[in-house]
Amino acid sequence: MQLSAIGVPVEELDTPALLLDLDRFEQNIAKMSDHFQSRGVAWRPHAKAFKSPAIAHQLRKAGAIGVTVAKVSEAEVMAAAGIEDILIAHLVVGPHKTKRLAALQRYADVKATVDHPDHVAPLGEAARTAGVTIGILVDVDLGLHRCGVASAADALKLASLVSETPGLRFDGLMGYEGHTLMIPDHDQKQAAIQEAIGTLLTAKDVVERAGLTCRIISAGGTGSYQYTADLPGITEIQAGGGIFACQYYTQVCGVEGHRPALAVLATVVSRPAADRAILDIGHKSVSQYRTPPILRDYDNCPVIGLSAEHAVVELAPGEDFPIGKKVAVIPGYSDFTFVLHDRVLGHRWGLVEVVWPLLARGMLQ
Ligand SMILES: Cc1ncc(COP(=O)(O)O)c(C=O)c1O
C-alpha cells in the first residue's frame, strides 16, 4: 500500500482519489457517538461501507463497542486487526463459512444471526468441533421483508432451539427497519419506525417471558438512528455510513446535522461544449445509487450523467472548467463508492494526513 501521498496537497493528488475530510468526519462521528451516549444505547457501527479496520479503531476510540459486518471475511479482517466484538448481521450458511466463524471465536467474539431452524445445527456442530462457543442473535423481520422470522412466536421457537444447542449461546435479537429510511414526512417516519421496532420489542417480551434473556437487542441504521435510538429497549444501534454523510443519507433519508465528509477527487479531461465538462470518474469510481453525485463546491453545475469512466457535468454560464482542473465530487452513496477504491486519503488543512487501506474491500465470502 502506497503511503507516499501523506503530506501532499490535496489539489496535487492524481485522480480519481477517494478523499475524506477529517474535520468533518470527526464531527460526524462525534455527532453519532454523542447521540447514542445521551440515550444510553451502545453503538455497533456497520463496517460494510468503510471496509477499513483503521476506521473501525477510530470509531472504537469514539465509544463504539465493536462493529457490525455482513460477511465472515469482513469479520476476519476486523478480528485480525484487533476488533474484539463483531456482529455478522447476515446468515452464515455452508461448511466453509461455519468452520471459519468457529475458528474466529478464539480471536474475537463474533456473533452471527439465524432466522430458520436449518441455520442452527450446522453452527452448533462447527462450534463443538472447534471447541468454542458462538453467540447467536435471532433476526426478526421488522417489515423490510428481507430476512428475519415473521413472528414473535417463531422468534421464541428459534431462540429456544439456539439455547438448547450445545456450542451456541443465545445472545438476543436483531432486526433492521430498512423499509422506513426514505419516508420523507417526519411524523410518518417516526410512526413507521415505532411500529417496526415495536415488532422487535414484542418478540423480546415473548422470548423473555419464556425465560430466555436477550442481552442484545440490535437494530437501526444511519437513515433511522435519529428516531430508533429514542426507543427504550434497543440496546445497540448498527448505524455506520452516516460518518461519511453522502447524498443518500443527507438528501434521500433526511439525516440531520451531518456534513459531507467523503468525496472523489476528479479531473476535468474534456470540454466538448461551452456548457459541458467531462470528468475522469464514472460508475467505476463513484456511486449514483438512489441519487446522483454532486460537485462539492459548485451547486450550480450538476452531474447529469455517468458512464463507466466518464462523468458529464452541466456547466452554469460563466463557469470556467479548464482541462486539468480538479473538482471534489460527493458520492450518491458511500457504500458503493468505497468498494471501488483500495484506499481512502484523509486530509486536513489541505494536506493528506493519513492513508487508510480498505482491507476488507473484495471480502465477499
Ligand atoms: C443489517 C443492517 N444493519 C444496519 C444497516 C445500516 O447501515 P448504514 O448505517 O451504513 O446505512 C444496514 C444497511 O444496509 C443493514 O443491512
Short mmCIF file of C-alpha atoms and ligand atoms in Angstrom, two decimals:
data_model
loop_
_atom_site.label_atom_id
_atom_site.label_comp_id
_atom_site.label_asym_id
_atom_site.label_seq_id
_atom_site.Cartn_x
_atom_site.Cartn_y
_atom_site.Cartn_z
CA MET A 1 0.00 0.00 0.00
CA GLN A 2 1.47 3.33 -1.06
CA LEU A 3 1.52 5.79 1.81
CA SER A 4 3.51 8.31 -0.20
CA ALA A 5 0.53 10.62 -0.51
CA ILE A 6 0.94 11.75 3.11
CA GLY A 7 1.84 15.44 3.22
CA VAL A 8 0.82 16.02 -0.40
CA PRO A 9 -1.53 18.98 -1.03
CA VAL A 10 -4.95 17.63 -1.99
CA GLU A 11 -5.08 19.57 -5.25
CA GLU A 12 -1.82 17.92 -6.35
CA LEU A 13 -3.14 14.34 -5.97
CA ASP A 14 -3.63 12.25 -9.05
CA THR A 15 -7.22 11.26 -9.76
CA PRO A 16 -9.59 9.58 -9.22
CA ALA A 17 -8.80 9.55 -5.49
CA LEU A 18 -11.12 8.83 -2.58
CA LEU A 19 -10.87 11.68 -0.08
CA LEU A 20 -12.02 12.02 3.50
CA ASP A 21 -12.26 15.45 5.11
CA LEU A 22 -11.03 14.51 8.59
CA ASP A 23 -12.54 17.50 10.43
CA ARG A 24 -16.00 16.75 9.07
CA PHE A 25 -15.53 13.01 9.56
CA GLU A 26 -14.64 13.55 13.22
CA GLN A 27 -17.64 15.89 13.65
CA ASN A 28 -19.97 13.26 12.18
CA ILE A 29 -18.50 10.59 14.45
CA ALA A 30 -18.92 12.85 17.50
CA LYS A 31 -22.50 13.62 16.47
CA MET A 32 -23.43 9.94 16.31
CA SER A 33 -21.45 8.93 19.37
CA ASP A 34 -22.96 11.75 21.50
CA HIS A 35 -26.42 10.87 20.25
CA PHE A 36 -26.08 7.27 21.39
CA GLN A 37 -24.36 8.12 24.65
CA SER A 38 -27.06 10.61 25.61
CA ARG A 39 -29.72 7.95 25.04
CA GLY A 40 -27.83 5.22 26.88
CA VAL A 41 -27.66 2.95 23.85
CA ALA A 42 -24.49 1.26 22.58
CA TRP A 43 -23.08 1.89 19.09
CA ARG A 44 -22.07 -1.00 16.84
CA PRO A 45 -21.41 0.78 13.51
CA HIS A 46 -21.87 -1.23 10.33
CA ALA A 47 -18.47 -1.54 8.62
CA LYS A 48 -19.89 -2.63 5.25
CA ALA A 49 -19.33 0.88 3.94
CA PHE A 50 -15.83 1.69 5.06
CA LYS A 51 -14.16 -1.74 4.96
CA SER A 52 -11.27 -0.37 7.00
CA PRO A 53 -10.06 -1.66 10.38
CA ALA A 54 -8.28 1.68 10.88
CA ILE A 55 -11.63 3.47 10.66
CA ALA A 56 -13.15 0.85 12.96
CA HIS A 57 -10.49 1.76 15.52
CA GLN A 58 -11.32 5.46 15.18
CA LEU A 59 -14.93 4.58 15.97
CA ARG A 60 -13.91 2.40 18.91
CA LYS A 61 -11.96 5.36 20.31
CA ALA A 62 -15.13 7.43 20.00
CA GLY A 63 -17.07 4.90 22.07
CA ALA A 64 -18.31 2.23 19.63
CA ILE A 65 -18.44 -1.22 21.30
CA GLY A 66 -17.34 -3.06 18.17
CA VAL A 67 -18.60 -3.35 14.61
CA THR A 68 -21.35 -4.90 12.55
CA VAL A 69 -20.38 -6.63 9.29
CA ALA A 70 -22.20 -8.61 6.61
CA LYS A 71 -19.59 -11.24 5.74
CA VAL A 72 -17.41 -13.78 7.56
CA SER A 73 -14.44 -12.49 5.56
CA GLU A 74 -15.11 -8.92 6.75
CA ALA A 75 -15.21 -10.26 10.31
CA GLU A 76 -11.87 -11.99 9.69
CA VAL A 77 -10.27 -8.72 8.58
CA MET A 78 -11.67 -6.84 11.57
CA ALA A 79 -10.68 -9.56 14.06
CA ALA A 80 -7.15 -9.76 12.62
CA ALA A 81 -6.85 -6.02 13.25
CA GLY A 82 -7.84 -6.39 16.90
CA ILE A 83 -11.56 -5.57 16.84
CA GLU A 84 -12.92 -7.91 19.50
CA ASP A 85 -16.70 -7.57 19.40
CA ILE A 86 -18.24 -8.21 16.00
CA LEU A 87 -21.78 -8.96 14.83
CA ILE A 88 -22.30 -10.58 11.44
CA ALA A 89 -25.76 -9.21 10.70
CA HIS A 90 -26.30 -11.79 8.00
CA LEU A 91 -26.90 -15.51 7.74
CA VAL A 92 -23.83 -17.75 7.82
CA VAL A 93 -24.53 -20.73 5.58
CA GLY A 94 -22.35 -23.59 4.32
CA PRO A 95 -19.49 -25.59 5.83
CA HIS A 96 -16.71 -23.20 4.71
CA LYS A 97 -18.26 -20.26 6.49
CA THR A 98 -19.43 -22.06 9.63
CA LYS A 99 -15.90 -23.50 10.14
CA ARG A 100 -14.32 -20.08 9.64
CA LEU A 101 -16.78 -18.47 12.00
CA ALA A 102 -15.98 -21.07 14.65
CA ALA A 103 -12.21 -20.65 14.18
CA LEU A 104 -12.56 -16.88 14.58
CA GLN A 105 -14.03 -17.22 18.08
CA ARG A 106 -10.57 -17.73 19.53
CA TYR A 107 -9.63 -14.22 18.43
CA ALA A 108 -12.83 -12.23 18.84
CA ASP A 109 -16.43 -12.57 19.98
CA VAL A 110 -18.01 -12.87 16.53
CA LYS A 111 -21.76 -13.26 16.76
CA ALA A 112 -23.97 -14.46 13.92
CA THR A 113 -27.68 -14.34 13.19
CA VAL A 114 -30.20 -17.05 12.34
CA ASP A 115 -33.76 -16.86 11.02
CA HIS A 116 -34.51 -20.54 10.32
CA PRO A 117 -34.03 -23.79 12.24
CA ASP A 118 -31.80 -25.08 9.40
CA HIS A 119 -29.16 -22.49 10.33
CA VAL A 120 -28.81 -23.74 13.87
CA ALA A 121 -27.46 -27.31 13.80
CA PRO A 122 -24.52 -26.60 11.42
CA LEU A 123 -23.43 -23.64 13.55
CA GLY A 124 -23.62 -25.74 16.71
CA GLU A 125 -21.66 -28.55 15.10
CA ALA A 126 -18.94 -26.19 13.84
CA ALA A 127 -18.64 -24.65 17.32
CA ARG A 128 -18.38 -28.02 19.08
CA THR A 129 -15.84 -29.33 16.57
CA ALA A 130 -13.68 -26.24 17.15
CA GLY A 131 -14.23 -26.37 20.91
CA VAL A 132 -15.68 -22.87 21.04
CA THR A 133 -18.99 -21.12 21.70
CA ILE A 134 -20.69 -18.95 19.09
CA GLY A 135 -23.04 -16.15 20.16
CA ILE A 136 -26.29 -16.05 18.17
CA LEU A 137 -28.96 -13.41 17.60
CA VAL A 138 -32.31 -14.31 16.09
CA ASP A 139 -33.13 -11.99 13.18
CA VAL A 140 -36.70 -10.68 13.22
CA ASP A 141 -38.42 -9.23 10.13
CA LEU A 142 -39.49 -5.70 11.08
CA GLY A 143 -41.33 -5.04 7.80
CA LEU A 144 -38.38 -4.84 5.38
CA HIS A 145 -39.35 -8.34 4.20
CA ARG A 146 -35.78 -9.38 3.56
CA CYS A 147 -34.52 -11.84 6.19
CA GLY A 148 -35.94 -12.48 9.62
CA VAL A 149 -38.54 -14.62 11.33
CA ALA A 150 -42.08 -13.49 10.65
CA SER A 151 -43.50 -13.56 14.18
CA ALA A 152 -42.66 -13.36 17.87
CA ALA A 153 -43.73 -17.00 18.21
CA ASP A 154 -41.17 -18.01 15.56
CA ALA A 155 -38.52 -15.90 17.30
CA LEU A 156 -39.21 -17.79 20.53
CA LYS A 157 -39.03 -21.20 18.80
CA LEU A 158 -35.70 -20.32 17.25
CA ALA A 159 -34.31 -18.74 20.41
CA SER A 160 -35.23 -21.91 22.33
CA LEU A 161 -33.57 -24.10 19.71
CA VAL A 162 -30.39 -21.99 19.87
CA SER A 163 -30.27 -22.06 23.65
CA GLU A 164 -30.70 -25.85 23.65
CA THR A 165 -27.93 -26.38 21.08
CA PRO A 166 -24.53 -27.14 22.65
CA GLY A 167 -21.84 -24.85 21.27
CA LEU A 168 -24.24 -21.93 20.79
CA ARG A 169 -25.09 -19.09 23.16
CA PHE A 170 -28.37 -17.25 22.69
CA ASP A 171 -27.50 -13.54 22.93
CA GLY A 172 -30.70 -11.84 21.82
CA LEU A 173 -32.49 -10.44 18.80
CA MET A 174 -31.80 -8.14 15.88
CA GLY A 175 -33.87 -6.51 13.16
CA TYR A 176 -33.42 -3.83 10.54
CA GLU A 177 -36.08 -1.23 9.84
CA GLY A 178 -34.62 -0.57 6.38
CA HIS A 179 -38.05 -0.01 4.78
CA THR A 180 -38.54 3.22 6.77
CA LEU A 181 -35.40 5.14 5.84
CA MET A 182 -36.71 7.16 2.90
CA ILE A 183 -40.10 8.19 4.28
CA PRO A 184 -39.99 11.97 3.77
CA ASP A 185 -42.54 13.08 6.36
CA HIS A 186 -41.11 13.28 9.89
CA ASP A 187 -44.25 12.07 11.70
CA GLN A 188 -44.90 9.24 9.26
CA LYS A 189 -41.30 8.12 9.51
CA GLN A 190 -41.40 8.21 13.29
CA ALA A 191 -44.62 6.17 13.32
CA ALA A 192 -43.23 3.60 10.85
CA ILE A 193 -40.05 3.21 12.91
CA GLN A 194 -42.04 2.89 16.12
CA GLU A 195 -44.14 0.16 14.55
CA ALA A 196 -41.09 -1.68 13.19
CA ILE A 197 -39.17 -1.50 16.45
CA GLY A 198 -42.38 -2.44 18.27
CA THR A 199 -42.29 -5.75 16.39
CA LEU A 200 -38.77 -6.37 17.69
CA LEU A 201 -39.66 -5.42 21.25
CA THR A 202 -42.77 -7.60 21.20
CA ALA A 203 -40.58 -10.52 20.15
CA LYS A 204 -38.20 -9.65 23.00
CA ASP A 205 -41.08 -9.73 25.53
CA VAL A 206 -42.29 -13.09 24.27
CA VAL A 207 -38.79 -14.58 24.36
CA GLU A 208 -38.01 -13.17 27.81
CA ARG A 209 -41.36 -14.26 29.28
CA ALA A 210 -40.34 -17.79 28.31
CA GLY A 211 -37.24 -17.38 30.48
CA LEU A 212 -34.57 -16.59 27.86
CA THR A 213 -32.55 -13.43 28.37
CA CYS A 214 -31.99 -11.05 25.45
CA ARG A 215 -28.69 -9.46 26.37
CA ILE A 216 -28.65 -7.73 22.98
CA ILE A 217 -31.45 -6.06 21.04
CA SER A 218 -29.74 -4.69 17.93
CA ALA A 219 -31.30 -2.54 15.20
CA GLY A 220 -31.03 0.79 13.41
CA GLY A 221 -29.15 2.30 10.52
CA THR A 222 -27.99 5.76 9.60
CA GLY A 223 -31.29 6.52 7.90
CA SER A 224 -33.27 5.75 11.06
CA TYR A 225 -31.00 6.17 14.08
CA GLN A 226 -32.26 9.65 14.97
CA TYR A 227 -35.61 8.01 15.74
CA THR A 228 -34.68 4.44 16.70
CA ALA A 229 -32.18 5.40 19.41
CA ASP A 230 -35.01 7.13 21.31
CA LEU A 231 -36.98 3.91 21.71
CA PRO A 232 -36.36 2.20 25.06
CA GLY A 233 -35.50 -1.47 24.81
CA ILE A 234 -32.97 -1.24 21.98
CA THR A 235 -29.52 -1.98 23.42
CA GLU A 236 -27.39 -1.11 20.38
CA ILE A 237 -27.60 0.68 17.05
CA GLN A 238 -25.90 -0.54 13.86
CA ALA A 239 -25.71 2.82 12.00
CA GLY A 240 -22.41 3.18 10.18
CA GLY A 241 -22.38 5.07 6.88
CA GLY A 242 -23.52 8.34 8.46
CA ILE A 243 -19.92 9.10 9.40
CA PHE A 244 -19.41 9.97 5.71
CA ALA A 245 -22.73 11.76 5.08
CA CYS A 246 -23.06 11.05 1.37
CA GLN A 247 -26.02 12.37 -0.62
CA TYR A 248 -28.13 9.27 0.04
CA TYR A 249 -28.19 9.83 3.80
CA THR A 250 -28.42 13.63 3.88
CA GLN A 251 -30.77 14.18 0.91
CA VAL A 252 -32.74 10.96 0.46
CA CYS A 253 -33.00 9.77 4.07
CA GLY A 254 -33.15 13.27 5.59
CA VAL A 255 -30.48 12.61 8.21
CA GLU A 256 -29.86 15.88 10.03
CA GLY A 257 -26.72 17.51 11.33
CA HIS A 258 -24.15 15.54 9.32
CA ARG A 259 -21.72 17.26 6.95
CA PRO A 260 -20.50 15.54 3.77
CA ALA A 261 -17.02 14.21 4.55
CA LEU A 262 -16.37 11.87 1.64
CA ALA A 263 -15.54 12.94 -1.90
CA VAL A 264 -13.95 11.56 -5.02
CA LEU A 265 -11.36 13.93 -6.43
CA ALA A 266 -11.71 14.09 -10.22
CA THR A 267 -10.01 15.87 -13.11
CA VAL A 268 -11.69 17.71 -15.99
CA VAL A 269 -10.46 15.75 -19.01
CA SER A 270 -12.58 17.20 -21.80
CA ARG A 271 -14.59 20.35 -22.64
CA PRO A 272 -16.62 19.28 -25.69
CA ALA A 273 -19.06 22.22 -25.37
CA ALA A 274 -19.28 25.54 -23.56
CA ASP A 275 -21.84 24.13 -21.15
CA ARG A 276 -20.32 20.65 -20.70
CA ALA A 277 -17.29 19.33 -18.83
CA ILE A 278 -16.22 15.68 -18.68
CA LEU A 279 -14.56 14.25 -15.55
CA ASP A 280 -12.35 11.16 -15.25
CA ILE A 281 -14.75 9.40 -12.88
CA GLY A 282 -17.73 7.18 -13.61
CA HIS A 283 -19.52 4.11 -12.30
CA LYS A 284 -16.10 2.56 -11.66
CA SER A 285 -15.13 5.25 -9.14
CA VAL A 286 -18.30 6.82 -7.72
CA SER A 287 -21.82 5.58 -6.94
CA GLN A 288 -25.06 7.17 -8.08
CA TYR A 289 -27.24 4.68 -6.21
CA ARG A 290 -30.55 6.35 -5.28
CA THR A 291 -29.25 9.85 -6.09
CA PRO A 292 -26.61 11.44 -8.35
CA PRO A 293 -23.24 12.56 -7.07
CA ILE A 294 -22.76 16.34 -6.83
CA LEU A 295 -19.82 18.70 -7.17
CA ARG A 296 -18.90 19.77 -3.63
CA ASP A 297 -18.01 23.35 -4.49
CA TYR A 298 -20.34 24.09 -7.43
CA ASP A 299 -24.06 23.86 -6.59
CA ASN A 300 -24.84 25.32 -9.99
CA CYS A 301 -23.12 22.61 -12.05
CA PRO A 302 -24.98 19.28 -11.72
CA VAL A 303 -23.58 15.90 -12.69
CA ILE A 304 -26.10 14.90 -15.35
CA GLY A 305 -24.69 11.57 -16.46
CA LEU A 306 -22.24 8.81 -15.60
CA SER A 307 -20.79 6.10 -17.76
CA ALA A 308 -18.11 3.62 -16.76
CA GLU A 309 -15.22 6.11 -16.76
CA HIS A 310 -16.85 9.47 -17.51
CA ALA A 311 -19.00 11.95 -15.61
CA VAL A 312 -20.85 14.63 -17.55
CA VAL A 313 -21.19 17.97 -15.77
CA GLU A 314 -23.59 20.65 -16.98
CA LEU A 315 -21.79 23.95 -16.54
CA ALA A 316 -23.59 27.10 -15.47
CA PRO A 317 -22.94 30.11 -17.72
CA GLY A 318 -19.63 31.73 -16.87
CA GLU A 319 -18.15 28.73 -15.00
CA ASP A 320 -14.59 28.13 -16.05
CA PHE A 321 -13.67 24.44 -16.03
CA PRO A 322 -10.38 24.22 -17.94
CA ILE A 323 -8.96 20.82 -18.84
CA GLY A 324 -6.80 19.67 -15.94
CA LYS A 325 -8.89 21.40 -13.24
CA LYS A 326 -9.64 19.21 -10.22
CA VAL A 327 -13.02 19.05 -8.54
CA ALA A 328 -14.34 17.18 -5.49
CA VAL A 329 -17.45 15.08 -6.10
CA ILE A 330 -19.68 13.94 -3.22
CA PRO A 331 -20.89 10.39 -3.97
CA GLY A 332 -24.52 9.41 -4.27
CA TYR A 333 -23.90 6.51 -1.87
CA SER A 334 -20.75 5.97 0.18
CA ASP A 335 -21.15 2.17 0.46
CA PHE A 336 -20.99 1.54 -3.26
CA THR A 337 -18.16 4.07 -3.66
CA PHE A 338 -15.79 2.57 -1.08
CA VAL A 339 -15.97 -0.83 -2.76
CA LEU A 340 -14.44 0.73 -5.87
CA HIS A 341 -11.28 2.02 -4.14
CA ASP A 342 -8.24 0.48 -2.46
CA ARG A 343 -7.61 3.29 -0.03
CA VAL A 344 -9.06 6.47 1.36
CA LEU A 345 -6.92 9.58 1.84
CA GLY A 346 -7.74 11.54 4.98
CA HIS A 347 -6.94 15.25 4.68
CA ARG A 348 -6.86 18.30 6.91
CA TRP A 349 -5.81 21.89 6.19
CA GLY A 350 -5.43 20.99 2.53
CA LEU A 351 -2.84 18.25 3.08
CA VAL A 352 -3.15 14.48 3.11
CA GLU A 353 -2.70 13.44 6.75
CA VAL A 354 -3.41 9.71 6.70
CA VAL A 355 -3.87 6.89 4.18
CA TRP A 356 -6.21 4.11 5.24
CA PRO A 357 -6.15 0.91 3.18
CA LEU A 358 -9.62 -0.58 2.69
CA LEU A 359 -8.52 -4.04 3.74
CA ALA A 360 -11.98 -5.62 3.70
CA ARG A 361 -12.65 -4.48 0.14
CA GLY A 362 -13.45 -7.50 -2.01
CA MET A 363 -14.27 -9.58 1.08
CA LEU A 364 -17.49 -11.03 -0.26
CA GLN A 365 -17.48 -14.53 1.22
C1 LIG B 1 -28.40 -5.29 8.84
C2 LIG B 1 -28.15 -3.85 8.61
N1 LIG B 1 -27.93 -3.06 9.67
C3 LIG B 1 -27.69 -1.75 9.53
C4 LIG B 1 -27.65 -1.17 8.29
C5 LIG B 1 -27.39 0.31 8.18
O1 LIG B 1 -26.12 0.62 7.74
P1 LIG B 1 -25.76 2.12 7.42
O2 LIG B 1 -25.90 2.88 8.69
O3 LIG B 1 -24.34 2.06 6.98
O4 LIG B 1 -26.70 2.60 6.39
C6 LIG B 1 -27.86 -1.95 7.15
C7 LIG B 1 -27.83 -1.35 5.82
O5 LIG B 1 -27.98 -1.93 4.78
C8 LIG B 1 -28.12 -3.32 7.31
O6 LIG B 1 -28.34 -4.12 6.26
#
